[in-house]
Coordinates of C-alpha atoms and ligand atoms in Angstrom, one line a residue:
S1 CA 0.0 0.0 0.0
S2 CA 1.1 3.6 -0.5
G3 CA 3.6 5.0 1.9
A4 CA 4.8 1.5 2.9
R5 CA 8.5 0.6 3.4
V6 CA 9.6 -2.8 2.2
P7 CA 13.0 -4.5 2.3
V8 CA 12.9 -5.5 -1.4
L9 CA 10.8 -4.4 -4.3
V10 CA 11.0 -6.3 -7.6
I11 CA 9.7 -4.5 -10.7
G12 CA 8.2 -7.1 -13.2
S13 CA 7.3 -10.8 -12.9
G14 CA 9.0 -12.3 -15.9
Y15 CA 12.1 -14.6 -15.8
G16 CA 14.5 -12.2 -14.1
G17 CA 11.9 -11.2 -11.5
A18 CA 10.6 -14.7 -10.8
V19 CA 14.0 -16.3 -10.3
T20 CA 15.1 -13.3 -8.1
A21 CA 11.9 -13.5 -6.0
L22 CA 12.2 -17.2 -5.4
R23 CA 15.8 -17.2 -4.2
L24 CA 15.3 -14.1 -2.0
T25 CA 12.1 -15.5 -0.3
Q26 CA 13.9 -18.8 0.2
A27 CA 16.7 -16.9 1.9
G28 CA 14.1 -15.6 4.4
I29 CA 13.7 -12.1 2.8
R30 CA 10.3 -10.6 2.2
V31 CA 9.7 -9.5 -1.4
A32 CA 7.1 -7.1 -2.8
M33 CA 6.6 -7.6 -6.5
V34 CA 5.0 -5.1 -8.8
E35 CA 3.6 -6.1 -12.2
M36 CA 1.9 -3.8 -14.7
G37 CA -0.1 -6.6 -16.3
R38 CA -3.0 -8.6 -14.9
S39 CA -2.9 -11.7 -12.7
W40 CA -4.2 -14.3 -15.2
T41 CA -6.2 -16.5 -12.9
A42 CA -9.8 -15.5 -13.3
P43 CA -11.8 -16.8 -16.3
G44 CA -13.7 -14.5 -18.6
S45 CA -17.4 -14.8 -19.4
D46 CA -16.6 -17.7 -21.7
G47 CA -15.1 -19.7 -18.8
K48 CA -11.6 -19.4 -20.2
I49 CA -8.7 -17.3 -18.9
F50 CA -7.1 -16.7 -22.2
C51 CA -8.5 -16.4 -25.8
D52 CA -7.1 -18.4 -28.7
M53 CA -5.3 -17.0 -31.8
L54 CA -8.3 -17.6 -34.1
N55 CA -10.8 -15.7 -32.0
P56 CA -8.9 -12.9 -30.4
D57 CA -10.8 -10.5 -28.0
G58 CA -9.7 -7.8 -25.6
R59 CA -7.6 -10.3 -23.6
S60 CA -5.2 -10.7 -26.5
Y61 CA -3.5 -7.3 -26.7
W62 CA -2.2 -4.8 -24.2
L63 CA -4.4 -1.7 -24.6
K64 CA -5.0 -1.7 -28.3
D65 CA -8.1 -1.2 -30.5
Q66 CA -6.9 -3.7 -33.0
T67 CA -5.0 -6.9 -32.9
D68 CA -1.4 -6.6 -34.1
A69 CA -0.5 -10.1 -35.1
P70 CA 3.1 -10.9 -36.2
V71 CA 1.7 -12.5 -39.3
S72 CA -0.3 -9.4 -40.2
H73 CA -1.7 -10.4 -43.6
F74 CA -3.0 -13.5 -45.4
M75 CA -3.4 -13.7 -49.2
G76 CA -2.5 -10.0 -49.3
A77 CA -5.4 -9.0 -47.0
P78 CA -4.9 -7.5 -43.6
Y79 CA -5.6 -10.1 -40.9
N80 CA -6.0 -7.9 -37.9
K81 CA -9.4 -7.1 -36.4
A82 CA -11.0 -4.7 -33.9
I83 CA -10.9 -5.6 -30.3
P84 CA -12.0 -3.8 -27.1
R85 CA -9.3 -1.9 -25.3
Y86 CA -8.2 -4.0 -22.4
T87 CA -5.0 -4.9 -20.4
G88 CA -4.5 -7.9 -22.6
V89 CA -1.6 -10.4 -22.2
L90 CA 0.5 -9.6 -25.3
D91 CA 2.0 -6.2 -26.0
S92 CA 3.4 -5.2 -29.3
E93 CA 5.3 -2.1 -28.4
R94 CA 6.0 0.2 -31.3
F95 CA 9.3 2.1 -31.8
A96 CA 10.2 4.0 -34.9
A97 CA 11.4 0.9 -36.9
M98 CA 10.8 -2.0 -34.5
R99 CA 7.8 -3.6 -32.9
V100 CA 8.7 -5.5 -29.7
Y101 CA 6.4 -8.3 -28.6
Q102 CA 6.3 -8.8 -24.8
G103 CA 4.1 -10.6 -22.2
R104 CA 2.0 -8.5 -19.8
G105 CA 0.8 -10.2 -16.7
V106 CA 2.0 -12.1 -13.7
G107 CA 4.5 -14.4 -15.4
G108 CA 5.7 -11.9 -18.0
G109 CA 6.8 -13.4 -21.3
S110 CA 6.2 -17.0 -20.0
L111 CA 2.5 -16.4 -20.5
V112 CA 2.7 -15.8 -24.2
N113 CA 5.9 -17.5 -25.4
G114 CA 6.4 -20.7 -27.3
G115 CA 8.0 -22.3 -24.2
M116 CA 11.1 -23.4 -26.2
A117 CA 13.8 -23.9 -23.6
V118 CA 17.2 -23.8 -25.3
V119 CA 20.6 -23.7 -23.6
P120 CA 22.9 -21.7 -25.9
K121 CA 26.0 -23.3 -27.5
R122 CA 28.8 -22.9 -24.9
Q123 CA 31.2 -21.5 -27.4
Y124 CA 28.7 -18.7 -28.3
F125 CA 27.9 -18.0 -24.7
E126 CA 31.6 -17.5 -24.0
E127 CA 31.8 -15.2 -26.9
I128 CA 28.9 -12.9 -25.8
L129 CA 29.7 -12.9 -22.1
P130 CA 33.4 -13.6 -21.9
D131 CA 33.7 -12.4 -18.2
V132 CA 31.1 -14.9 -16.9
D133 CA 32.6 -18.2 -15.7
A134 CA 31.2 -20.6 -18.3
D135 CA 32.0 -23.7 -16.2
E136 CA 29.8 -22.5 -13.5
M137 CA 27.0 -21.6 -15.9
Y138 CA 27.0 -25.0 -17.6
D139 CA 27.6 -27.1 -14.5
V140 CA 25.3 -25.2 -12.0
Y141 CA 23.1 -22.4 -13.3
F142 CA 21.8 -23.7 -16.6
P143 CA 20.8 -27.1 -15.0
R144 CA 19.3 -25.1 -12.0
A145 CA 17.2 -23.0 -14.3
N146 CA 16.0 -26.0 -16.4
T147 CA 14.9 -27.7 -13.2
G148 CA 13.1 -24.6 -11.9
L149 CA 11.4 -24.0 -15.2
Q150 CA 10.3 -27.7 -15.4
V151 CA 11.7 -28.2 -18.8
N152 CA 10.8 -31.5 -20.6
S153 CA 11.3 -33.1 -24.0
I154 CA 8.9 -34.6 -26.4
D155 CA 8.9 -38.4 -26.7
P156 CA 10.5 -39.1 -30.1
T157 CA 8.3 -42.0 -30.9
W158 CA 5.1 -40.0 -30.3
Y159 CA 6.6 -37.0 -32.2
N160 CA 7.2 -39.3 -35.2
S161 CA 3.6 -40.2 -35.6
A162 CA 1.6 -37.4 -34.0
S163 CA -0.6 -35.7 -36.6
C164 CA -0.2 -32.3 -34.9
Y165 CA 3.6 -32.3 -35.7
Q166 CA 3.3 -33.1 -39.4
Y167 CA 4.4 -29.5 -40.0
A168 CA 7.5 -30.0 -38.0
R169 CA 8.4 -33.3 -39.7
V170 CA 7.9 -31.8 -43.1
G171 CA 10.0 -28.7 -42.2
S172 CA 12.6 -31.0 -40.7
S173 CA 13.0 -33.4 -43.6
Q174 CA 13.1 -30.6 -46.1
A175 CA 15.9 -29.0 -44.2
N176 CA 17.7 -32.3 -44.0
S177 CA 17.4 -32.8 -47.8
A178 CA 18.9 -29.4 -48.3
G179 CA 21.9 -30.4 -46.1
F180 CA 21.0 -28.8 -42.8
K181 CA 21.0 -30.5 -39.4
T182 CA 17.8 -30.4 -37.3
V183 CA 17.5 -30.8 -33.6
S184 CA 14.7 -31.6 -31.1
V185 CA 14.0 -28.6 -28.8
P186 CA 13.0 -29.0 -25.1
N187 CA 10.0 -27.0 -23.8
V188 CA 8.2 -26.1 -20.7
Y189 CA 4.8 -27.2 -22.1
D190 CA 3.9 -30.6 -20.5
F191 CA 4.2 -33.1 -23.4
S192 CA 2.4 -35.8 -21.5
Y193 CA -0.6 -33.3 -21.3
M194 CA -0.3 -32.7 -25.0
Q195 CA -0.4 -36.5 -25.7
R196 CA -3.7 -36.5 -23.8
E197 CA -5.0 -33.6 -25.8
L198 CA -4.4 -35.5 -29.0
A199 CA -5.9 -38.7 -27.5
G200 CA -9.0 -36.7 -26.7
T201 CA -8.8 -37.2 -22.9
A202 CA -7.8 -33.6 -21.9
Q203 CA -9.0 -30.1 -22.8
R204 CA -7.0 -28.9 -25.8
S205 CA -4.7 -25.9 -25.5
A206 CA -1.6 -26.4 -27.7
L207 CA -3.9 -28.3 -30.0
A208 CA -6.5 -25.5 -29.9
S209 CA -4.4 -22.7 -31.4
E210 CA -3.5 -21.3 -28.0
V211 CA -0.1 -19.8 -27.4
I212 CA 0.8 -16.1 -28.0
Y213 CA -2.4 -14.9 -26.3
G214 CA -1.8 -17.4 -23.5
N215 CA -2.4 -21.1 -22.9
N216 CA -5.4 -22.3 -20.8
H217 CA -3.7 -25.6 -20.1
G218 CA -0.4 -27.5 -20.4
K219 CA 2.1 -24.7 -20.2
Q220 CA 4.2 -24.5 -17.1
S221 CA 4.5 -20.8 -17.1
L222 CA 6.3 -18.9 -14.3
D223 CA 3.2 -18.4 -12.3
K224 CA 3.0 -22.2 -12.0
T225 CA 6.8 -22.7 -11.3
Y226 CA 9.1 -20.1 -9.9
L227 CA 6.4 -17.7 -8.7
A228 CA 4.3 -20.5 -7.2
A229 CA 7.3 -21.7 -5.3
A230 CA 8.1 -18.2 -4.1
A231 CA 4.5 -17.6 -3.0
A232 CA 4.6 -20.9 -1.1
T233 CA 7.3 -19.5 1.2
G234 CA 4.7 -17.0 2.4
R235 CA 7.2 -14.1 1.9
L236 CA 6.1 -12.9 -1.6
S237 CA 3.4 -10.4 -2.3
I238 CA 2.5 -9.5 -5.9
S239 CA 0.6 -6.4 -6.9
P240 CA -0.7 -6.8 -10.4
L241 CA -1.9 -3.8 -12.5
H242 CA 0.7 -1.6 -10.9
K243 CA 3.1 0.1 -13.2
V244 CA 6.3 1.6 -11.9
T245 CA 7.0 5.1 -13.2
A246 CA 10.0 6.3 -11.2
V247 CA 12.7 5.1 -8.9
Y248 CA 15.1 7.5 -7.0
P249 CA 17.0 7.8 -3.8
A250 CA 14.7 8.3 -0.8
A251 CA 14.9 11.7 0.8
V252 CA 15.1 10.2 4.3
G253 CA 16.2 6.9 5.8
G254 CA 18.1 5.5 2.9
G255 CA 16.8 3.2 0.2
Y256 CA 14.8 4.2 -2.8
T257 CA 11.4 5.8 -3.5
V258 CA 9.4 4.0 -6.0
E259 CA 6.5 5.7 -7.7
M260 CA 3.8 3.6 -9.4
Q261 CA 0.4 3.9 -11.0
Q262 CA -2.4 1.5 -10.2
L263 CA -4.4 0.7 -13.5
D264 CA -7.8 -0.7 -14.1
T265 CA -8.4 -3.2 -16.9
S266 CA -9.1 -0.4 -19.4
G267 CA -5.7 1.1 -18.7
K268 CA -7.0 4.0 -16.7
V269 CA -4.9 5.2 -13.7
V270 CA -7.0 4.7 -10.6
A271 CA -4.4 5.5 -8.0
N272 CA -0.9 6.9 -7.6
K273 CA 1.3 5.2 -5.0
T274 CA 4.7 5.7 -3.5
V275 CA 6.6 3.0 -1.7
T276 CA 10.1 3.0 -0.2
A277 CA 12.4 0.0 -0.6
D278 CA 15.8 -0.7 0.7
K279 CA 16.7 -2.6 -2.4
V280 CA 15.1 -2.5 -5.9
F281 CA 15.4 -5.1 -8.6
F282 CA 14.7 -4.1 -12.1
S283 CA 13.1 -7.1 -13.8
A284 CA 10.8 -5.2 -16.3
G285 CA 12.4 -6.9 -19.3
S286 CA 14.9 -5.5 -21.8
V287 CA 12.5 -2.7 -22.9
G288 CA 10.8 -2.0 -19.6
T289 CA 14.0 -1.8 -17.5
S290 CA 15.9 0.2 -20.2
K291 CA 13.1 2.7 -20.5
L292 CA 12.8 3.2 -16.8
L293 CA 16.6 3.6 -16.3
V294 CA 17.3 6.0 -19.2
T295 CA 14.3 8.1 -18.1
M296 CA 15.6 8.3 -14.5
R297 CA 19.1 9.2 -15.7
S298 CA 17.9 11.9 -18.1
T299 CA 15.4 13.5 -15.7
G300 CA 18.1 13.6 -13.0
R301 CA 16.6 11.2 -10.6
L302 CA 19.3 8.6 -11.1
R303 CA 21.7 11.0 -12.8
D304 CA 24.9 9.1 -12.1
L305 CA 23.9 6.0 -13.9
S306 CA 26.5 4.8 -16.4
D307 CA 26.4 6.1 -20.0
A308 CA 26.2 2.4 -21.0
V309 CA 22.6 2.3 -19.6
G310 CA 20.3 2.2 -22.7
E311 CA 23.1 0.9 -25.0
G312 CA 23.6 -2.5 -26.6
W313 CA 20.1 -3.4 -27.6
G314 CA 19.6 -6.1 -30.2
N315 CA 16.7 -8.3 -31.5
N316 CA 18.6 -11.6 -31.3
G317 CA 18.8 -11.5 -35.1
N318 CA 15.1 -12.4 -35.3
V319 CA 13.5 -12.6 -38.7
M320 CA 10.3 -14.5 -39.7
V321 CA 9.6 -16.1 -43.1
G322 CA 7.1 -18.4 -44.7
R323 CA 7.5 -20.9 -47.6
A324 CA 4.7 -22.2 -49.9
N325 CA 4.8 -26.0 -50.1
H326 CA 3.5 -28.1 -52.9
M327 CA 0.2 -29.8 -52.7
W328 CA 2.0 -33.1 -52.1
S329 CA 3.7 -31.7 -49.0
P330 CA 0.8 -30.9 -46.7
T331 CA 1.8 -29.5 -43.3
G332 CA -1.4 -30.6 -41.5
G333 CA -4.7 -29.0 -40.6
L334 CA -4.1 -29.6 -36.9
Q335 CA -0.8 -28.0 -35.8
A336 CA 0.5 -28.0 -32.2
S337 CA 1.2 -24.4 -31.3
I338 CA 4.3 -25.4 -29.4
P339 CA 7.4 -25.7 -31.6
V340 CA 9.6 -28.7 -31.0
R341 CA 12.1 -28.6 -33.8
G342 CA 14.9 -26.3 -34.9
I343 CA 17.2 -26.1 -37.9
D344 CA 20.6 -25.7 -36.5
N345 CA 23.1 -24.0 -38.8
W346 CA 24.8 -22.0 -36.1
D347 CA 28.2 -23.4 -36.8
D348 CA 28.2 -22.0 -40.3
R349 CA 30.9 -19.3 -39.9
Q350 CA 29.5 -17.0 -42.7
H351 CA 25.8 -17.4 -42.1
P352 CA 25.0 -18.7 -38.6
C353 CA 21.3 -19.3 -38.2
F354 CA 19.1 -21.3 -35.8
A355 CA 15.6 -21.5 -37.1
E356 CA 12.6 -22.7 -35.2
I357 CA 10.1 -24.6 -37.3
A358 CA 7.0 -22.6 -36.3
P359 CA 3.4 -23.7 -36.5
F360 CA 0.8 -22.0 -38.5
P361 CA -2.2 -23.1 -36.4
A362 CA -5.0 -21.8 -38.6
G363 CA -7.1 -24.9 -38.1
T364 CA -7.0 -25.9 -41.7
E365 CA -4.4 -27.1 -44.3
L366 CA -2.5 -24.2 -45.8
W367 CA 0.7 -25.8 -47.1
I368 CA 2.7 -23.2 -45.4
S369 CA 6.0 -23.7 -43.6
L370 CA 6.7 -20.8 -41.2
Y371 CA 10.0 -20.2 -39.4
L372 CA 11.4 -17.9 -36.8
A373 CA 15.1 -17.5 -37.5
I374 CA 17.7 -16.4 -35.0
T375 CA 20.8 -15.0 -36.6
K376 CA 24.0 -13.2 -35.6
N377 CA 23.2 -9.6 -36.4
P378 CA 25.9 -7.2 -35.2
N379 CA 23.7 -4.1 -35.2
R380 CA 22.9 -2.6 -31.8
A381 CA 20.5 0.1 -31.0
A382 CA 20.2 2.5 -28.0
F383 CA 17.3 3.7 -25.9
T384 CA 17.2 7.5 -25.3
F385 CA 14.8 9.7 -23.4
N386 CA 13.1 12.2 -25.7
P387 CA 12.4 15.3 -23.6
T388 CA 9.9 16.6 -26.3
T389 CA 7.6 13.7 -26.1
G390 CA 8.5 12.5 -22.6
R391 CA 8.9 9.0 -24.1
V392 CA 11.8 6.7 -24.8
D393 CA 13.0 6.2 -28.4
L394 CA 14.9 3.2 -29.8
S395 CA 17.4 4.0 -32.5
W396 CA 17.0 0.7 -34.5
Q397 CA 16.9 1.4 -38.2
G398 CA 14.8 -0.7 -40.7
S399 CA 17.9 -1.5 -42.8
W400 CA 19.7 -3.0 -39.8
S401 CA 17.9 -6.3 -40.3
G402 CA 19.9 -6.8 -43.5
P403 CA 22.5 -9.2 -42.0
S404 CA 19.7 -11.3 -40.5
I405 CA 17.9 -11.6 -43.8
T406 CA 21.2 -12.6 -45.5
A407 CA 21.8 -15.4 -43.0
A408 CA 18.3 -16.7 -43.1
A409 CA 18.1 -16.4 -46.9
N410 CA 21.2 -18.6 -47.1
M411 CA 19.2 -21.3 -45.4
F412 CA 15.8 -20.9 -46.9
N413 CA 17.0 -20.2 -50.5
K414 CA 18.7 -23.6 -50.4
I415 CA 15.6 -25.3 -49.1
N416 CA 13.5 -23.6 -51.7
S417 CA 15.8 -24.5 -54.6
R418 CA 16.0 -28.1 -53.4
E419 CA 12.1 -28.3 -53.1
W420 CA 11.3 -26.2 -56.1
T421 CA 9.3 -23.9 -53.8
V422 CA 9.0 -20.2 -53.3
Y423 CA 8.5 -17.8 -50.3
R424 CA 5.1 -16.6 -49.3
T425 CA 5.1 -12.8 -49.9
D426 CA 1.5 -12.3 -48.5
L427 CA 2.1 -12.7 -44.8
F428 CA 3.8 -9.5 -43.6
G429 CA 2.0 -6.8 -45.7
G430 CA 3.4 -4.8 -48.6
N431 CA 4.6 -7.9 -50.5
K432 CA 7.3 -8.4 -48.0
T433 CA 9.1 -11.8 -47.9
W434 CA 10.7 -11.2 -44.5
G435 CA 9.0 -10.4 -41.2
D436 CA 12.0 -8.2 -40.2
D437 CA 10.4 -5.2 -38.4
F438 CA 9.4 -7.0 -35.2
T439 CA 11.0 -9.2 -32.6
Y440 CA 10.1 -11.7 -29.9
H441 CA 13.5 -11.6 -28.4
P442 CA 14.4 -8.1 -27.1
L443 CA 17.8 -8.2 -25.4
G444 CA 20.2 -5.7 -23.9
G445 CA 19.9 -2.1 -22.9
C446 CA 21.6 -2.6 -19.6
V447 CA 24.4 -5.0 -20.5
L448 CA 26.2 -7.1 -17.8
G449 CA 29.7 -5.8 -17.1
E450 CA 29.0 -2.6 -19.0
A451 CA 25.9 -0.8 -17.5
T452 CA 26.2 -3.0 -14.4
D453 CA 28.9 -4.9 -12.6
L454 CA 29.3 -8.6 -13.4
Y455 CA 26.3 -9.5 -11.2
G456 CA 23.8 -6.9 -12.3
R457 CA 24.5 -4.3 -9.7
L458 CA 24.0 -0.7 -10.7
T459 CA 27.1 0.2 -8.8
E460 CA 26.5 4.0 -8.8
Y461 CA 23.4 3.3 -6.7
P462 CA 24.0 0.6 -4.0
G463 CA 20.8 -1.4 -3.7
L464 CA 19.7 -1.2 -7.3
Y465 CA 20.0 -4.3 -9.5
V466 CA 19.1 -5.4 -13.0
T467 CA 18.0 -9.1 -13.4
D468 CA 16.4 -9.5 -16.8
G469 CA 17.0 -9.8 -20.5
S470 CA 18.5 -6.3 -20.6
L471 CA 21.7 -7.8 -19.2
L472 CA 22.3 -9.9 -22.4
P473 CA 24.3 -8.1 -25.1
G474 CA 21.6 -8.2 -27.8
S475 CA 22.0 -11.8 -28.8
T476 CA 22.0 -15.4 -27.4
G477 CA 22.0 -17.4 -30.6
V478 CA 19.0 -19.3 -29.4
N479 CA 15.6 -18.6 -27.8
P480 CA 16.6 -16.6 -24.7
F481 CA 14.6 -17.4 -21.6
V482 CA 16.8 -20.2 -20.3
T483 CA 19.8 -17.9 -20.5
I484 CA 18.0 -15.1 -18.8
A485 CA 16.8 -17.4 -16.0
A486 CA 20.2 -19.1 -15.6
L487 CA 22.0 -15.7 -15.4
A488 CA 19.5 -14.5 -12.9
E489 CA 20.1 -17.6 -10.8
R490 CA 23.9 -16.9 -10.9
N491 CA 23.5 -13.2 -10.1
I492 CA 21.1 -13.5 -7.2
E493 CA 23.2 -16.1 -5.5
N494 CA 26.1 -13.7 -5.5
V495 CA 23.9 -10.8 -4.3
I496 CA 22.3 -12.8 -1.5
G497 CA 25.8 -13.9 -0.4
N498 CA 27.3 -10.4 -0.4
D499 CA 24.6 -7.7 -0.1
F500 CA 22.2 -9.0 2.5
G501 CA 23.9 -8.9 5.9
Ligands
FAD601 P1 9.7 -10.4 -19.3 O1 9.4 -11.8 -19.3 O2 9.3 -9.6 -20.5 O3 9.0 -9.8 -18.0 C1 9.0 -8.4 -17.7 C2 7.7 -8.1 -16.9 O4 7.8 -6.8 -16.4 C3 6.5 -8.1 -17.8 O5 5.5 -8.9 -17.2 C4 6.0 -6.7 -17.8 O6 4.6 -6.5 -17.9 C5 6.6 -6.1 -16.5 N1 6.8 -4.7 -16.6 C6 7.4 -4.0 -17.6 N2 7.6 -2.7 -17.2 C7 7.0 -2.5 -16.0 C8 6.8 -1.4 -15.1 N3 7.2 -0.2 -15.5 N4 6.1 -1.7 -14.0 C9 5.7 -2.9 -13.6 N5 5.9 -4.0 -14.4 C10 6.5 -3.8 -15.6 N6 11.8 -17.2 -25.5 C11 12.3 -18.5 -25.4 O7 13.3 -18.7 -24.8 N7 11.5 -19.5 -26.0 C12 10.4 -19.2 -26.7 O8 9.8 -20.2 -27.2 C13 9.9 -17.9 -26.8 N8 8.8 -17.6 -27.5 C14 8.4 -16.3 -27.5 C15 7.1 -16.0 -28.1 C16 6.6 -14.7 -28.0 C17 5.3 -14.4 -28.7 C18 7.3 -13.7 -27.3 C19 6.7 -12.4 -27.2 C20 8.5 -14.0 -26.7 C21 9.0 -15.3 -26.8 N9 10.2 -15.6 -26.2 C22 10.7 -16.9 -26.1 C23 11.0 -14.6 -25.4 C24 10.9 -14.6 -23.9 O9 9.5 -14.7 -23.6 C25 11.6 -13.4 -23.3 O10 12.9 -13.4 -23.7 C26 11.5 -13.4 -21.8 O11 10.1 -13.3 -21.4 C27 12.2 -12.1 -21.3 O12 12.3 -12.3 -19.9 P2 12.5 -11.0 -18.9 O13 12.6 -11.5 -17.5 O14 13.7 -10.2 -19.5 O15 11.3 -10.1 -19.1

């Protein structure tokens, strides 16, 4: 409540925040967590908590009048539709030349993501974070994160025959024919539950086109894993629909003043609150944390923050693309929304690319193969506070996706020429082949060892910490949440050991 003083305040309930909250509460420390999105526990009038991708309603998007789907067009026609304005679970936050998709709600990105739980290649991890002890990461913290996240793998025998993964088998064998290696990708979706979905003995979720607007069943999102475990200690309180707007040193008694707005589900501010915290953990995600910190630096409230705050943002080299298959290569009318297979060409020195074979769960046969490619794009953007608009800008330029397209085209041109197929140019609007103006994987803005010390401390302000994807320098080479969670495990262990007396 307003005016309260708390030992620890965590801003945001995604991976960085959830890991931090669990380890702090287990160490006996009370944690107050503030999350701008809803708590997704109460069903709507249809009895469901989340809506599916084929029938989006207000629950789909964060305060928008229209859906803003990544695949925005179909057969050249716009695919988006009007929805009531509501604090929905998926945000597509627009900057000048980049849309950033993010989860909004207790659980952050885990509510909307595909659940792919990938440990990066060790050699690449050492390249992006050379000052982090890789032995420790691979021996201790990656396994710890995988356990905490309840990662599991699909049974290969079931995968080989399940109708809902025909699209993955088609995508995989086409990649193999073109000379590329494919790999099975672990996930946090409970595959034994999915088997029951297909068998008809459990309510469908992955098999009912649910994923980016939330899964009603099957997915072990953070609210069911890390956050549930933290809550079970009795030391965690979560305030949903509370958005932090400012953090600065408290005038009296040490610690930090945290200003926040309480929102209703139409996004209206219903109360302004101020809390004082001895320690504040920024876990608002790459965009959320970077925006808050650059604003605080520019407006003089945390004026001594390093110049590196706001720098080093990348999109993990994300680019999306679709291919049109022949009539004799159907991808299946029933497609599991949870991806389980990747094309792994990361070791190609010239064109490293790790592409997830993505579903196109339209509920009908479309002969489309869709991919989300992760590439090694060297371009990095910066967040800056714009005093004229009072908002934060991101300097990413449209042309900066060029290196990602080149690397992905190296893969998919080969598959197309081997299969005698072409790209779909009707999916992203304006005859575009490449979905290159949006990302699912915002990373950086507060890079470990540059904007913070090697454990996420904002050293200019003792008691302020960064825990989320903003610590990663713009790229992980794979889907990022396992890396974010493992790094958070490592950092909080050090912080608990040294900063709590
Ligand atoms: P987040 O998970 O984004 O959490 C930040 C939280 O802070 C959010 O809940 C946000 O609402 C809250 N917040 C922000 N600002 C404020 C504020 N001012 N006040 C209060 N609260 C605030 N990654 C994978 O590894 N595998 C996948 O399969 C995968 N699929 C994806 C699919 C989609 C559609 C999307 C959007 C992402 C996907 N990702 C995937 C990426 C993954 O979800 C993110 O990398 C991850 O969630 C980032 O974790 P985080 O802790 O940095 O922040």
